[in-house]
PDB file of N, CA and C in Angstrom:
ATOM      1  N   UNK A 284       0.851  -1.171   0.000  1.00 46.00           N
ATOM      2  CA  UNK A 284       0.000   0.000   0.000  1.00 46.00           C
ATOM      3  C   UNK A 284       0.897   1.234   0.000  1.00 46.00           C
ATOM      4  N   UNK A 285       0.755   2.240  -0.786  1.00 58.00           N
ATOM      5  CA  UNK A 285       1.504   3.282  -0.632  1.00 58.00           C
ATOM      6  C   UNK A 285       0.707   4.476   0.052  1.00 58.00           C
ATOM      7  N   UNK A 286       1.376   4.564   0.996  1.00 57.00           N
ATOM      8  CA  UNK A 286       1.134   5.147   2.045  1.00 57.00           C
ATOM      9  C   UNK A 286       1.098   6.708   1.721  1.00 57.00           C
ATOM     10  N   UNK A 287       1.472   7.241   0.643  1.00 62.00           N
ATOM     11  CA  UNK A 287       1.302   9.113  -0.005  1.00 62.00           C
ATOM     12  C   UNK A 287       0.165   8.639  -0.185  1.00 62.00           C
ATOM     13  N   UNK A 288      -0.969   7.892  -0.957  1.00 70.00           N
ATOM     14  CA  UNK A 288      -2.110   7.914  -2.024  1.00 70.00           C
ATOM     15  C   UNK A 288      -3.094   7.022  -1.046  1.00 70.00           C
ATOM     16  N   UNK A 289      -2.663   7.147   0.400  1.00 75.00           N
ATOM     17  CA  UNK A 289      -4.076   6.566   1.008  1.00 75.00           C
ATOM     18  C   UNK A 289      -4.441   7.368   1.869  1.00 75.00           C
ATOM     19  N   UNK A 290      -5.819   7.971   1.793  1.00 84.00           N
ATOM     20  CA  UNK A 290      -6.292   8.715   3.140  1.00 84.00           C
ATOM     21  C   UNK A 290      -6.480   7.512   4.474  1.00 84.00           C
ATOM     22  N   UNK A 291      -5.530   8.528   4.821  1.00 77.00           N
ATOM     23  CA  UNK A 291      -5.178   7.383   6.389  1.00 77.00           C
ATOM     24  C   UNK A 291      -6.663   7.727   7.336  1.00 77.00           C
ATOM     25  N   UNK A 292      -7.292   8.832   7.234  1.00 79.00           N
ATOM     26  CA  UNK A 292      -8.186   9.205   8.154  1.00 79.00           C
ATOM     27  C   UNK A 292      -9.204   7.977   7.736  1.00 79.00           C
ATOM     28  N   UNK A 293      -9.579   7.895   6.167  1.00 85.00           N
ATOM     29  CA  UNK A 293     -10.683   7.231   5.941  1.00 85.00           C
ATOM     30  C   UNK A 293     -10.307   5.184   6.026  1.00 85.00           C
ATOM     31  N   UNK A 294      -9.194   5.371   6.025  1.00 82.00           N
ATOM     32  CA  UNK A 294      -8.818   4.099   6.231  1.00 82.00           C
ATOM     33  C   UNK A 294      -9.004   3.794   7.873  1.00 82.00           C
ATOM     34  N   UNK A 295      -8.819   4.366   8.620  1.00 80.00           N
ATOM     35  CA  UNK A 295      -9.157   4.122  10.200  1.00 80.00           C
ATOM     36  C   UNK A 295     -10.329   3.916   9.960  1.00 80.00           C
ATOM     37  N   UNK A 296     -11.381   5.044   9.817  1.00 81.00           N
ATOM     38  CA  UNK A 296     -12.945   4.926   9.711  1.00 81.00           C
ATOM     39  C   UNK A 296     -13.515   4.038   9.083  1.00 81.00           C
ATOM     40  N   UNK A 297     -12.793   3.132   8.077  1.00 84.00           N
ATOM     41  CA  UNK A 297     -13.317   2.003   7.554  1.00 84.00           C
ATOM     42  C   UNK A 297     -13.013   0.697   8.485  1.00 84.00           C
ATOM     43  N   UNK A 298     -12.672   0.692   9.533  1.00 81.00           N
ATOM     44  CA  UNK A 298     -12.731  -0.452  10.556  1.00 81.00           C
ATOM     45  C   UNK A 298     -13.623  -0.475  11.072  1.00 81.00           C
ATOM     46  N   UNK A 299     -14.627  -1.284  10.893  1.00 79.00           N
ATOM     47  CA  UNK A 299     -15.473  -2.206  11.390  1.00 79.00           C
ATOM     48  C   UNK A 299     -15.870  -1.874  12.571  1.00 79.00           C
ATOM     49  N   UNK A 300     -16.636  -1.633  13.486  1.00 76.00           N
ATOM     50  CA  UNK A 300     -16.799  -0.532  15.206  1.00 76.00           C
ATOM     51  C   UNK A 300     -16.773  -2.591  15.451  1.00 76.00           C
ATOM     52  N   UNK A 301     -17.098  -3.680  14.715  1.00 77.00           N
ATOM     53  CA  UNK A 301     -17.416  -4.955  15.668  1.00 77.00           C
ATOM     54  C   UNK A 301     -16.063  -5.185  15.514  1.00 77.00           C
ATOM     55  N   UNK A 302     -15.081  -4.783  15.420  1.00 75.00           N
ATOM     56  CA  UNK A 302     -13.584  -5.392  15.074  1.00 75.00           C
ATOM     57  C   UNK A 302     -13.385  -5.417  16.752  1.00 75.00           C
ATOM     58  N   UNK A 303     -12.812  -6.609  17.061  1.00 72.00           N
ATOM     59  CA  UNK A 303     -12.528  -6.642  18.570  1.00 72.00           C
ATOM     60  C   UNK A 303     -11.453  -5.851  19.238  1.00 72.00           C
ATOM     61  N   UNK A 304     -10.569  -5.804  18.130  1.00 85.00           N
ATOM     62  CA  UNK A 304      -9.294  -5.139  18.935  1.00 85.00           C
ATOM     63  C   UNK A 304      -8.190  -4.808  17.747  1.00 85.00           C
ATOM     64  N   UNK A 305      -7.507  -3.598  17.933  1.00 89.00           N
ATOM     65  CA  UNK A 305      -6.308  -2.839  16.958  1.00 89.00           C
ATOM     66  C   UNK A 305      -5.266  -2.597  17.815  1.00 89.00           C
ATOM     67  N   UNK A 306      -3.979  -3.107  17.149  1.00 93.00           N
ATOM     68  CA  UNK A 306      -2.958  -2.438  17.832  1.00 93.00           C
ATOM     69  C   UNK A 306      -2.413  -1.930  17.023  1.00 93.00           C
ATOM     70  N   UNK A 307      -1.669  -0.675  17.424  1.00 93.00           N
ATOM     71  CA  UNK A 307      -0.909  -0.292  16.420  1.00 93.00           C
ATOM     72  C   UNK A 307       0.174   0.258  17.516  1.00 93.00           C
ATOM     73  N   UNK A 308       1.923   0.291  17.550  1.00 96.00           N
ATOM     74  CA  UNK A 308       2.882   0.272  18.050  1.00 96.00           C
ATOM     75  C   UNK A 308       4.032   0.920  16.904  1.00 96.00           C
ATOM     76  N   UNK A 309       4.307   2.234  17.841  1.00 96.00           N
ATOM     77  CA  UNK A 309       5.365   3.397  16.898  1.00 96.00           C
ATOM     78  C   UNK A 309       6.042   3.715  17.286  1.00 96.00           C
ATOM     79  N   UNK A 310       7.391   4.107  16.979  1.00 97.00           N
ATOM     80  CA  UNK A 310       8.433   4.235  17.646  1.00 97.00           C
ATOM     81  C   UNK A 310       8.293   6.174  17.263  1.00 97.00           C
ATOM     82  N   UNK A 311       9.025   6.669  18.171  1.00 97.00           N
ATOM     83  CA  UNK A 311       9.058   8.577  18.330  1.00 97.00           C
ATOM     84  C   UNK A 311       9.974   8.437  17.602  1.00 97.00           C
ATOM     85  N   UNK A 312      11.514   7.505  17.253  1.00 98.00           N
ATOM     86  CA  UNK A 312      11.962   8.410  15.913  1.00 98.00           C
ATOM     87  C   UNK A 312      12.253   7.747  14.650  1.00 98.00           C
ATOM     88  N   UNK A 313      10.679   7.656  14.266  1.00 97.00           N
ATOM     89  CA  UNK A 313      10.251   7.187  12.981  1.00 97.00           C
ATOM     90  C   UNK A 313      10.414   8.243  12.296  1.00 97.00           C
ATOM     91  N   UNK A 314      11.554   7.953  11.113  1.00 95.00           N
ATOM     92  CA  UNK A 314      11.520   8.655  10.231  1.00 95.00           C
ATOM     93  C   UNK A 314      10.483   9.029   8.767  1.00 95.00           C
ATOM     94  N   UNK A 315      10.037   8.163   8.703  1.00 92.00           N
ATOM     95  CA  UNK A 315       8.944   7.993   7.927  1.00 92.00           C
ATOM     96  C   UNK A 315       7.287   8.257   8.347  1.00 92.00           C
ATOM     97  N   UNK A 316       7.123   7.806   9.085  1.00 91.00           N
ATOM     98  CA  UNK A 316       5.837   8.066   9.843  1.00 91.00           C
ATOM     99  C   UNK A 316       5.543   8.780  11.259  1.00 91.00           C
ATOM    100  N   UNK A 317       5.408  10.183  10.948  1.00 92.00           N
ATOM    101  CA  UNK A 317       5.387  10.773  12.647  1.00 92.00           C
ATOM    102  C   UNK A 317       4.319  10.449  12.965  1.00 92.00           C
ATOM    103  N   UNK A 318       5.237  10.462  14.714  1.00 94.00           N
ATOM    104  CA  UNK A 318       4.469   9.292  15.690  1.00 94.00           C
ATOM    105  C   UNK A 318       3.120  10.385  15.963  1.00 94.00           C
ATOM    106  N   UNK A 319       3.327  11.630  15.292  1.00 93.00           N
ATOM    107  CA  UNK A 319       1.634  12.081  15.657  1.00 93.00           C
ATOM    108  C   UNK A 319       0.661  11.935  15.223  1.00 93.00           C
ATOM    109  N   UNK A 320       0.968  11.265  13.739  1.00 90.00           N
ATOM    110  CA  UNK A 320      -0.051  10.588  12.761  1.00 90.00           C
ATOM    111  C   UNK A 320      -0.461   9.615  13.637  1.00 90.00           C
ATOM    112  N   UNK A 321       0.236   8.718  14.157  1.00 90.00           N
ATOM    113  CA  UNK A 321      -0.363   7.720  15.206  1.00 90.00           C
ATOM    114  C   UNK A 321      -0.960   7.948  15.860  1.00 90.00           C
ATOM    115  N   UNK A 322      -0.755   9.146  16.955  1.00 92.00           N
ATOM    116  CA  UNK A 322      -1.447   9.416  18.093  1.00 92.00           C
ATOM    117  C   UNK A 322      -3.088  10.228  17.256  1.00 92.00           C
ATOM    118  N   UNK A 323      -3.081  10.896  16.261  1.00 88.00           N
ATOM    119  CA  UNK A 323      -4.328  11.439  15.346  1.00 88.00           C
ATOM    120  C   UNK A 323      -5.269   9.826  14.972  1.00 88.00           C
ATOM    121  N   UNK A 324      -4.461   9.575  14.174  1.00 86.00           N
ATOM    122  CA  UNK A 324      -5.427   8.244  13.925  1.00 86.00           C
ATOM    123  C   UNK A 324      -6.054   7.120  14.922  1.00 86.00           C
ATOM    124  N   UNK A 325      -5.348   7.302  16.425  1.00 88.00           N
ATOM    125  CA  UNK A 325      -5.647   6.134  17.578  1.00 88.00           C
ATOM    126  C   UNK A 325      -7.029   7.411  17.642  1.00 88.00           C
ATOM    127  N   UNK A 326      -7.726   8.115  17.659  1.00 88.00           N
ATOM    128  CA  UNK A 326      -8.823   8.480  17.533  1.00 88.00           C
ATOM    129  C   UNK A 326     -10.128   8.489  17.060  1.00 88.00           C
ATOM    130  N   UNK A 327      -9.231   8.052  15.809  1.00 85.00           N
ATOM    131  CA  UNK A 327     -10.443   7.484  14.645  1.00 85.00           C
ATOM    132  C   UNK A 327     -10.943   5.918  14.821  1.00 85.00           C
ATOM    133  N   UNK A 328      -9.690   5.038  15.525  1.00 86.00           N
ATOM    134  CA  UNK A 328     -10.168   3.571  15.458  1.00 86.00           C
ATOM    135  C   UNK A 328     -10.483   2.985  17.179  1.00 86.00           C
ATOM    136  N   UNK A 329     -11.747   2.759  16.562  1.00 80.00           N
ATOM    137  CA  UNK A 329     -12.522   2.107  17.575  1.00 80.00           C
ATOM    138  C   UNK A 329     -11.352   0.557  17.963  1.00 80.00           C
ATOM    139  N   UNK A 330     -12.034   0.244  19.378  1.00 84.00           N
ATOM    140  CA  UNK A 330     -11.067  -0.657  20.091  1.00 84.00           C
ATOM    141  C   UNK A 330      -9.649  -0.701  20.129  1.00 84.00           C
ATOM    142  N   UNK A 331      -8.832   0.468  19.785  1.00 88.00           N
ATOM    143  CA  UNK A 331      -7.607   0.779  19.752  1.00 88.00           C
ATOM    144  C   UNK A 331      -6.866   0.655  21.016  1.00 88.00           C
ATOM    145  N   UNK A 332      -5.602   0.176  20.725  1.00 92.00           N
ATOM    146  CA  UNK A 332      -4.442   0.216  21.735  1.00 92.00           C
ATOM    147  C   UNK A 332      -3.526   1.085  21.094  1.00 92.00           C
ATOM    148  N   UNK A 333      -2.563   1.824  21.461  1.00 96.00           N
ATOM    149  CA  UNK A 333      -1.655   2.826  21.023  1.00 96.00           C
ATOM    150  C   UNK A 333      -0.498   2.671  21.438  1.00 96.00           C
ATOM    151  N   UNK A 334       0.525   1.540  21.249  1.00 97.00           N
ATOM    152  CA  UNK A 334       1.845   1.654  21.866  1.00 97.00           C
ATOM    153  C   UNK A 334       3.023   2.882  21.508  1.00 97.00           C
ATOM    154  N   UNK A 335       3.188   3.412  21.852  1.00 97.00           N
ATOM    155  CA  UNK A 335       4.766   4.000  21.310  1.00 97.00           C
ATOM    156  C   UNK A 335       6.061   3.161  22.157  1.00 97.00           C
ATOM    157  N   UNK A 336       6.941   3.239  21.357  1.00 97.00           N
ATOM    158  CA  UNK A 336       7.902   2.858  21.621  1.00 97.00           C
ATOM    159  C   UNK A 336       9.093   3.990  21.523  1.00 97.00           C
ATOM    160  N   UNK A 337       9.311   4.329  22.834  1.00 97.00           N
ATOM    161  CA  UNK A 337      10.833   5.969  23.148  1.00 97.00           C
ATOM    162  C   UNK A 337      11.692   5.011  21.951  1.00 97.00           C
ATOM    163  N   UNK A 338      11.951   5.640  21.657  1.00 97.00           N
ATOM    164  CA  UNK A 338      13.730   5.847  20.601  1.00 97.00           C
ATOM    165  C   UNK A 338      13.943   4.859  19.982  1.00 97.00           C
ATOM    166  N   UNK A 339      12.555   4.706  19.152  1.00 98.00           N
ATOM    167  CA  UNK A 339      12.685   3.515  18.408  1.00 98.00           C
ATOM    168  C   UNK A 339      12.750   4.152  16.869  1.00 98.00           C
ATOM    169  N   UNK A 340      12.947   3.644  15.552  1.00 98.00           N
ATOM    170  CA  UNK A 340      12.879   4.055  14.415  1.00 98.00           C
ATOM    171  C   UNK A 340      11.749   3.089  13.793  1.00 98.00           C
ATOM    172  N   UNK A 341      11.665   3.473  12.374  1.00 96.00           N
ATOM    173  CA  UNK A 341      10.511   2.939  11.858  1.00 96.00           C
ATOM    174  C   UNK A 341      10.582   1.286  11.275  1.00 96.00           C
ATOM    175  N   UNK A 342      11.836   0.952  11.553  1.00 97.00           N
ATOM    176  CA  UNK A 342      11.900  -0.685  12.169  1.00 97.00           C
ATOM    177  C   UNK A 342      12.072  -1.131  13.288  1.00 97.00           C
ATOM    178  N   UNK A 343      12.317  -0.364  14.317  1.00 97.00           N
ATOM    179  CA  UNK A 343      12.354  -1.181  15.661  1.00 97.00           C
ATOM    180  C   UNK A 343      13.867  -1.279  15.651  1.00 97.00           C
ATOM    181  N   UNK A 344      14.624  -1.128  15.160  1.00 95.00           N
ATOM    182  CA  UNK A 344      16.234  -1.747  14.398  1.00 95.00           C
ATOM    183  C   UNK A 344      16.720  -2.225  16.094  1.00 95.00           C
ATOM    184  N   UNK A 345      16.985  -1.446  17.461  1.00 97.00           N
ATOM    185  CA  UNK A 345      17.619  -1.925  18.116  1.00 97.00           C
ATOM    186  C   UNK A 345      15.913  -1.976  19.468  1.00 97.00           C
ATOM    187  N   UNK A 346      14.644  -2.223  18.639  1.00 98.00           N
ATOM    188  CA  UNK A 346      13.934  -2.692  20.182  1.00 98.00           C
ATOM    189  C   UNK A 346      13.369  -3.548  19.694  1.00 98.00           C
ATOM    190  N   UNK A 347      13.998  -4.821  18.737  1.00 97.00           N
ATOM    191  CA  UNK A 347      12.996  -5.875  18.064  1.00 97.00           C
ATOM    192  C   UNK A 347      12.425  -6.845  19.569  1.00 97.00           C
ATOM    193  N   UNK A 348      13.408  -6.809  20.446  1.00 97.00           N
ATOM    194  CA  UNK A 348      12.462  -7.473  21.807  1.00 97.00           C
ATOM    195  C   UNK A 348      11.281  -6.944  22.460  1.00 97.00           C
ATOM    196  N   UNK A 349      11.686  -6.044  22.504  1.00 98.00           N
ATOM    197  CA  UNK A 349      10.261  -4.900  23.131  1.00 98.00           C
ATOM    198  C   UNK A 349       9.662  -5.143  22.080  1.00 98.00           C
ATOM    199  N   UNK A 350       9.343  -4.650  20.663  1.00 98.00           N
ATOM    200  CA  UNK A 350       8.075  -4.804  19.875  1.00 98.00           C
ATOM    201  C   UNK A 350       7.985  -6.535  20.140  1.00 98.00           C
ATOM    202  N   UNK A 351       8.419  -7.235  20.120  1.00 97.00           N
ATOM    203  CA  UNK A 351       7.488  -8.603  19.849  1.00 97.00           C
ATOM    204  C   UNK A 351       6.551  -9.106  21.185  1.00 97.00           C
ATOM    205  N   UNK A 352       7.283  -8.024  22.444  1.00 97.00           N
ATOM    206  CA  UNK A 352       6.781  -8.474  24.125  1.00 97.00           C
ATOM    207  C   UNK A 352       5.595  -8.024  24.154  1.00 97.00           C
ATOM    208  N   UNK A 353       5.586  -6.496  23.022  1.00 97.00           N
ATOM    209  CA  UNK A 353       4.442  -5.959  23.111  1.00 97.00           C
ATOM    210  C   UNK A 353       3.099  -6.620  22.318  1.00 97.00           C
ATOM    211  N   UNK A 354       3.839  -7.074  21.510  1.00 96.00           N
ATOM    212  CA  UNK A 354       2.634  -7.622  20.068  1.00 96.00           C
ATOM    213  C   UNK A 354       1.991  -8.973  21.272  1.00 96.00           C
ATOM    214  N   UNK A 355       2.933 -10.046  21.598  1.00 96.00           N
ATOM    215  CA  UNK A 355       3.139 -11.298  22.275  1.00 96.00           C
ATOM    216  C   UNK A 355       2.207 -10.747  23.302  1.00 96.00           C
ATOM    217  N   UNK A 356       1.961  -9.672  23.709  1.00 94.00           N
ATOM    218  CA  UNK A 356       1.180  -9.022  25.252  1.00 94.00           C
ATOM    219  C   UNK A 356      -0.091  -9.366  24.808  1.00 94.00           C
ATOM    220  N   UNK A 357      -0.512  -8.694  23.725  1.00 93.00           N
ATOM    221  CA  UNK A 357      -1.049  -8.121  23.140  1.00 93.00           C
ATOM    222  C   UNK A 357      -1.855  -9.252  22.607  1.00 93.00           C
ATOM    223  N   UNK A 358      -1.651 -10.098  22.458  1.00 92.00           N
ATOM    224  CA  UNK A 358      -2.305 -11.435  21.962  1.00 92.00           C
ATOM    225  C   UNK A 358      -2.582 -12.431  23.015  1.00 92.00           C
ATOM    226  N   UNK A 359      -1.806 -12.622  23.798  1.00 91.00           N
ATOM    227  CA  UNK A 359      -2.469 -13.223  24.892  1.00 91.00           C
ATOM    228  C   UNK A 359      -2.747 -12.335  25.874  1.00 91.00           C
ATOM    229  N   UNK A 360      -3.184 -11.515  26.084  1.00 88.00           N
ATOM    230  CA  UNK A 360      -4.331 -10.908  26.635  1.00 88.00           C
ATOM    231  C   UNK A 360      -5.576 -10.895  26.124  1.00 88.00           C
ATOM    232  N   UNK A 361      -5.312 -10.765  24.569  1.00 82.00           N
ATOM    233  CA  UNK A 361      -6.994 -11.005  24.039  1.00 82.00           C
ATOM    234  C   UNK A 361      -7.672 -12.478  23.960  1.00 82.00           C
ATOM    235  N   UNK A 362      -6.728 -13.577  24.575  1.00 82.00           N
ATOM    236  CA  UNK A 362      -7.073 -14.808  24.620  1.00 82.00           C
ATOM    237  C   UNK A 362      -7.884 -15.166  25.407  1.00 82.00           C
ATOM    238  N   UNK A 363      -7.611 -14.245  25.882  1.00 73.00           N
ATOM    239  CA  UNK A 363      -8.657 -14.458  27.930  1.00 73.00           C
ATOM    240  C   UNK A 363     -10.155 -13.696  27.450  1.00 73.00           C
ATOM    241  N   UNK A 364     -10.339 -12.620  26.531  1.00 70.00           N
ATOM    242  CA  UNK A 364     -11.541 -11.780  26.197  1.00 70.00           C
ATOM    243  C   UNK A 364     -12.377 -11.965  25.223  1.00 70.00           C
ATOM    244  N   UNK A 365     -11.533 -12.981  24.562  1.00 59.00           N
ATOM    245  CA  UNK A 365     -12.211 -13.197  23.111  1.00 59.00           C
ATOM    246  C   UNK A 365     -12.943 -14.355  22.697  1.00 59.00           C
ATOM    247  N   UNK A 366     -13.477 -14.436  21.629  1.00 50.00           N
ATOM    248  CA  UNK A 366     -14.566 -15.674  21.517  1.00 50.00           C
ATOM    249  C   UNK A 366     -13.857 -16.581  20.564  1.00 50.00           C
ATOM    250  N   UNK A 367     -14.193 -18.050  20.053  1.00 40.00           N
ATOM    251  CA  UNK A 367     -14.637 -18.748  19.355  1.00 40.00           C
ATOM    252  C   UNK A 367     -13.260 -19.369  18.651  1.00 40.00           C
ATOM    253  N   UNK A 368     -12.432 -19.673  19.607  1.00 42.00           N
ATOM    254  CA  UNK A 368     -11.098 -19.648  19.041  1.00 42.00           C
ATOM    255  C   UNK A 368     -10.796 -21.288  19.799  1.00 42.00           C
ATOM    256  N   UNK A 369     -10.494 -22.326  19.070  1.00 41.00           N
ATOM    257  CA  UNK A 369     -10.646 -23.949  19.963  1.00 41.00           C
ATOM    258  C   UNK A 369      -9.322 -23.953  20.781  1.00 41.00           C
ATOM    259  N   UNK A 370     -10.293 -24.534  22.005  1.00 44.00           N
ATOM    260  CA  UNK A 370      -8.612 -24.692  23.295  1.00 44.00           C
ATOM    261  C   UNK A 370      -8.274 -26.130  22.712  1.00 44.00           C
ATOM    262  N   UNK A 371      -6.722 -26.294  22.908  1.00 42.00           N
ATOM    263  CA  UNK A 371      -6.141 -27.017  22.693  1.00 42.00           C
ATOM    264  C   UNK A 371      -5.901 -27.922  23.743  1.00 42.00           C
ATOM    265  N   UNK A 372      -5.814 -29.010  23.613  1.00 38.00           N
ATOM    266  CA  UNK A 372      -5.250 -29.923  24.468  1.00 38.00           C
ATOM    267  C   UNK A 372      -3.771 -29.837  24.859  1.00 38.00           C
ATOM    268  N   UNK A 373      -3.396 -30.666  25.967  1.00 44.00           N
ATOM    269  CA  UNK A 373      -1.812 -29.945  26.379  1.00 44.00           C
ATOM    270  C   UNK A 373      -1.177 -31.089  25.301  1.00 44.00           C
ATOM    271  N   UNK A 374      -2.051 -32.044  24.529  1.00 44.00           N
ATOM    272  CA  UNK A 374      -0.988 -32.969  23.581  1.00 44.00           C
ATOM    273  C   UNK A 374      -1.033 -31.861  22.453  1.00 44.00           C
ATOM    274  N   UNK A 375      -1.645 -31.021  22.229  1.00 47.00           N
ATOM    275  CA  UNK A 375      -1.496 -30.044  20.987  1.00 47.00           C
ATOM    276  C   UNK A 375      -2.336 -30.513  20.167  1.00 47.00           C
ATOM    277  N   UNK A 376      -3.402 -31.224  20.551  1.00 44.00           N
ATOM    278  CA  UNK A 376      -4.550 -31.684  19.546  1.00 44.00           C
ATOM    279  C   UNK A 376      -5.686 -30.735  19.886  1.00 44.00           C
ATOM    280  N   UNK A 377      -6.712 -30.425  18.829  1.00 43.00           N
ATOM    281  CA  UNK A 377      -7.547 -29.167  18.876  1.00 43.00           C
ATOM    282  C   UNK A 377      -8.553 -30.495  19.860  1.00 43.00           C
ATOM    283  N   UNK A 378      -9.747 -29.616  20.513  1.00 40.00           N
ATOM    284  CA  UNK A 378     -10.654 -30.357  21.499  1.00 40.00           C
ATOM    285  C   UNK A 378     -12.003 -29.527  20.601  1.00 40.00           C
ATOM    286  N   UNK A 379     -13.032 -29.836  21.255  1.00 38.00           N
ATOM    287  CA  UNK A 379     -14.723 -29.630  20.222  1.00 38.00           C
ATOM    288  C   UNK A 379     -14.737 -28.413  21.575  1.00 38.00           C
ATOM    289  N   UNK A 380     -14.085 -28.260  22.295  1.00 38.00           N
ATOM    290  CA  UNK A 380     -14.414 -27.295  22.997  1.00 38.00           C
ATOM    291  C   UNK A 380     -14.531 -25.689  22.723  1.00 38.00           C
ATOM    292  N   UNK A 381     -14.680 -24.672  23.417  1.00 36.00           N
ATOM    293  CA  UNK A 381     -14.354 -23.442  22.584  1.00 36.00           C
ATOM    294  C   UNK A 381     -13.885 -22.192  24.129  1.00 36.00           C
ATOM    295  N   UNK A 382     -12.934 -21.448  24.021  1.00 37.00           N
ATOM    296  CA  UNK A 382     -13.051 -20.539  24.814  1.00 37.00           C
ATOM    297  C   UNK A 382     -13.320 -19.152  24.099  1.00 37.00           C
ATOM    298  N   UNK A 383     -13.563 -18.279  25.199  1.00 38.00           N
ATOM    299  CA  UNK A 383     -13.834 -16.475  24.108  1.00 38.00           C
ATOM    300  C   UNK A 383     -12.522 -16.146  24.131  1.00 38.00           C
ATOM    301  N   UNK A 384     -12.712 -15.973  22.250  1.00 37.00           N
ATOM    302  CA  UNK A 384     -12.164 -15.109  21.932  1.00 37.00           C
ATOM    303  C   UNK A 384     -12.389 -14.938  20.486  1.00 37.00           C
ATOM    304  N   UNK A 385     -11.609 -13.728  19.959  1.00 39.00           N
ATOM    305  CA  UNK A 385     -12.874 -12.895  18.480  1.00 39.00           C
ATOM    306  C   UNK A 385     -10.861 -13.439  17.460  1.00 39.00           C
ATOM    307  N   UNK A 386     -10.151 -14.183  17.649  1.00 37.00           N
ATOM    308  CA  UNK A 386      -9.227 -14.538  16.132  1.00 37.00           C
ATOM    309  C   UNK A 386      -9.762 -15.543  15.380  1.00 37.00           C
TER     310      UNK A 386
END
């Protein structure tokens, strides 16, 4: 997606209000994307989380641990909230069972 030729406003507003959950995670010295576009658009999207990440660039280059602790957070926390997703057995075989959650 090229990111000059998309209205970012209307692209937030096209998320779904039933979408369970958004993260989006930015580092302050993104050269490419200021982190205030982030903080503007965590406005527009419903069920939003807003990470920044201090003194990160627009790869993460030296906080690839922190972004994955955060994403990794970020997913099992919604495991506990969400619907329709099959618990597994501890042999790693799926069960007919179901706990909430919306993946």
């Amino acid at each position: 997606m090229d990111r000059l030729a998309t209205d970012m406003h209307a692209a937030c507003q096209s998320i779904h209000p039933s979408c369970s959950r958004v993260l989006t995670v930015h580092g302050t010295l993104d050269e490419f994307v200021p982190v205030e576009d982030a903080m503007e658009f965590a406005k527009y999207i419903p069920n939003h989380k807003l990470q920044i990440v201090e003194v990160a660039d627009h790869e993460y280059t030296s906080h690839q641990e922190e972004l994955a602790s955060i994403v990794l957070d970020f997913v099992m926390a919604s495991l506990y909230t969400d619907k329709c997703v099959h618990k597994t057995s501890l042999s790693g075989s799926k069960t007919d069972k179901f706990i909430d959650s919306r993946l």
